[in-house]
CSV table of C-alpha atoms in Angstrom, one decimal:
chain,number,residue,atom,x,y,z
A,1,ALA,CA,-213.4,-64.7,-82.3
A,2,GLU,CA,-211.9,-65.6,-85.9
A,3,ALA,CA,-211.9,-69.2,-85.0
A,4,ARG,CA,-215.3,-68.9,-83.7
A,5,ARG,CA,-216.5,-67.2,-86.8
A,6,TRP,CA,-214.8,-70.1,-88.8
A,7,GLU,CA,-217.0,-72.6,-87.8
A,8,ASP,CA,-219.8,-70.0,-88.3
A,9,LEU,CA,-218.7,-69.4,-92.0
A,10,CYS,CA,-218.0,-73.4,-92.4
A,11,VAL,CA,-221.6,-74.5,-91.4
A,12,GLN,CA,-223.0,-71.4,-93.8
A,13,LEU,CA,-221.0,-73.4,-96.3
A,14,ARG,CA,-222.0,-76.7,-95.8
A,15,ILE,CA,-225.9,-75.8,-95.4
A,16,GLY,CA,-225.6,-73.9,-99.0
A,17,GLU,CA,-225.8,-70.1,-97.4
A,18,SER,CA,-222.3,-69.3,-99.0
A,19,SER,CA,-219.5,-70.5,-101.1
A,20,ASP,CA,-216.0,-70.1,-102.3
A,21,LEU,CA,-215.0,-69.7,-98.8
A,22,ARG,CA,-211.2,-68.7,-98.6
A,23,ARG,CA,-208.9,-67.4,-95.9
A,24,GLN,CA,-206.3,-65.2,-95.3
A,25,VAL,CA,-206.8,-63.6,-98.9
A,26,ALA,CA,-204.1,-60.8,-100.0
A,27,TYR,CA,-205.0,-57.8,-102.0
A,28,GLU,CA,-202.3,-55.5,-102.9
A,29,LEU,CA,-203.0,-51.9,-102.0
A,30,VAL,CA,-199.6,-50.3,-103.4
A,31,PRO,CA,-197.1,-51.8,-105.4
A,32,ALA,CA,-193.3,-52.1,-104.0
A,33,VAL,CA,-191.3,-48.9,-104.9
A,34,LYS,CA,-187.4,-48.2,-104.2
A,35,PHE,CA,-186.3,-45.0,-103.3
A,36,ALA,CA,-183.2,-43.6,-105.1
A,37,ASP,CA,-181.4,-43.5,-101.7
A,38,ALA,CA,-181.9,-47.1,-100.4
A,39,ASN,CA,-180.3,-50.4,-101.5
A,40,ARG,CA,-183.5,-52.1,-101.5
A,41,ALA,CA,-187.0,-52.2,-102.4
A,42,LYS,CA,-190.1,-51.3,-100.0
A,43,PRO,CA,-192.4,-54.3,-100.2
A,44,ALA,CA,-195.7,-53.9,-101.2
A,45,ILE,CA,-198.4,-52.5,-99.0
A,46,ARG,CA,-200.9,-55.2,-98.5
A,47,TYR,CA,-204.6,-56.2,-97.1
A,48,ILE,CA,-205.0,-59.4,-95.8
A,49,ALA,CA,-209.1,-60.4,-95.3
A,50,ASP,CA,-209.8,-62.9,-92.8
A,51,PHE,CA,-212.0,-64.6,-95.0
A,52,VAL,CA,-213.6,-63.9,-98.4
A,53,TYR,CA,-216.6,-65.7,-99.7
A,54,VAL,CA,-219.5,-65.7,-101.5
A,55,GLU,CA,-223.1,-64.8,-100.4
A,56,LYS,CA,-226.4,-64.8,-102.1
A,57,GLY,CA,-224.3,-64.1,-105.2
A,58,VAL,CA,-222.1,-61.1,-104.1
A,59,ASP,CA,-218.4,-61.1,-103.1
A,60,VAL,CA,-217.8,-60.8,-99.3
A,61,ILE,CA,-214.4,-59.7,-97.9
A,62,GLU,CA,-214.8,-60.1,-94.2
A,63,ASP,CA,-212.3,-59.0,-91.2
A,64,VAL,CA,-212.7,-60.0,-87.7
A,65,LYS,CA,-211.5,-57.4,-85.1
A,66,GLY,CA,-212.1,-57.0,-81.4
A,67,VAL,CA,-210.3,-53.7,-81.6
A,68,LEU,CA,-210.3,-51.2,-84.8
A,69,THR,CA,-206.3,-50.5,-84.9
A,70,PRO,CA,-205.3,-47.6,-87.0
A,71,GLU,CA,-203.8,-49.8,-89.1
A,72,PHE,CA,-206.8,-51.6,-89.8
A,73,LYS,CA,-208.9,-48.3,-90.3
A,74,LEU,CA,-206.3,-47.0,-93.0
A,75,LYS,CA,-206.4,-50.4,-95.2
A,76,ARG,CA,-209.9,-50.6,-94.8
A,77,HIS,CA,-210.3,-47.3,-96.1
A,78,LEU,CA,-207.7,-47.7,-98.8
A,79,MET,CA,-209.7,-51.2,-99.6
A,80,LYS,CA,-212.9,-49.1,-100.5
A,81,ALA,CA,-211.1,-45.9,-101.9
A,82,LEU,CA,-208.5,-47.6,-104.3
A,83,LEU,CA,-209.8,-50.8,-105.5
A,84,GLY,CA,-213.8,-50.1,-104.7
A,85,LEU,CA,-213.9,-53.2,-102.7
A,86,GLU,CA,-215.9,-52.6,-98.9
A,87,VAL,CA,-214.5,-54.9,-95.6
A,88,ARG,CA,-217.4,-56.2,-93.9
A,89,LEU,CA,-216.2,-56.1,-90.0
A,90,THR,CA,-217.6,-58.4,-87.7
A,91,LYS,CA,-216.7,-58.8,-84.0
């Protein structure tokens, strides 16, 4: 599904319906932390968008999902709550 969507987005890019198409764009939701009882820091929590592009002058963050996992639901929620960014869901 993701490969098919990529092809569709490439067509939209070629005909001028969108611009600045990028894949696998990372957003940091929570920075890395080091607990007092740990030897190493825990890595930052990131959301990686399948696609990011501009459509009609608006930045679009898009994810292709067949199944909405609990992890995706949480990260989508955090994207909106913490960064004010909406993730468009495509099936």
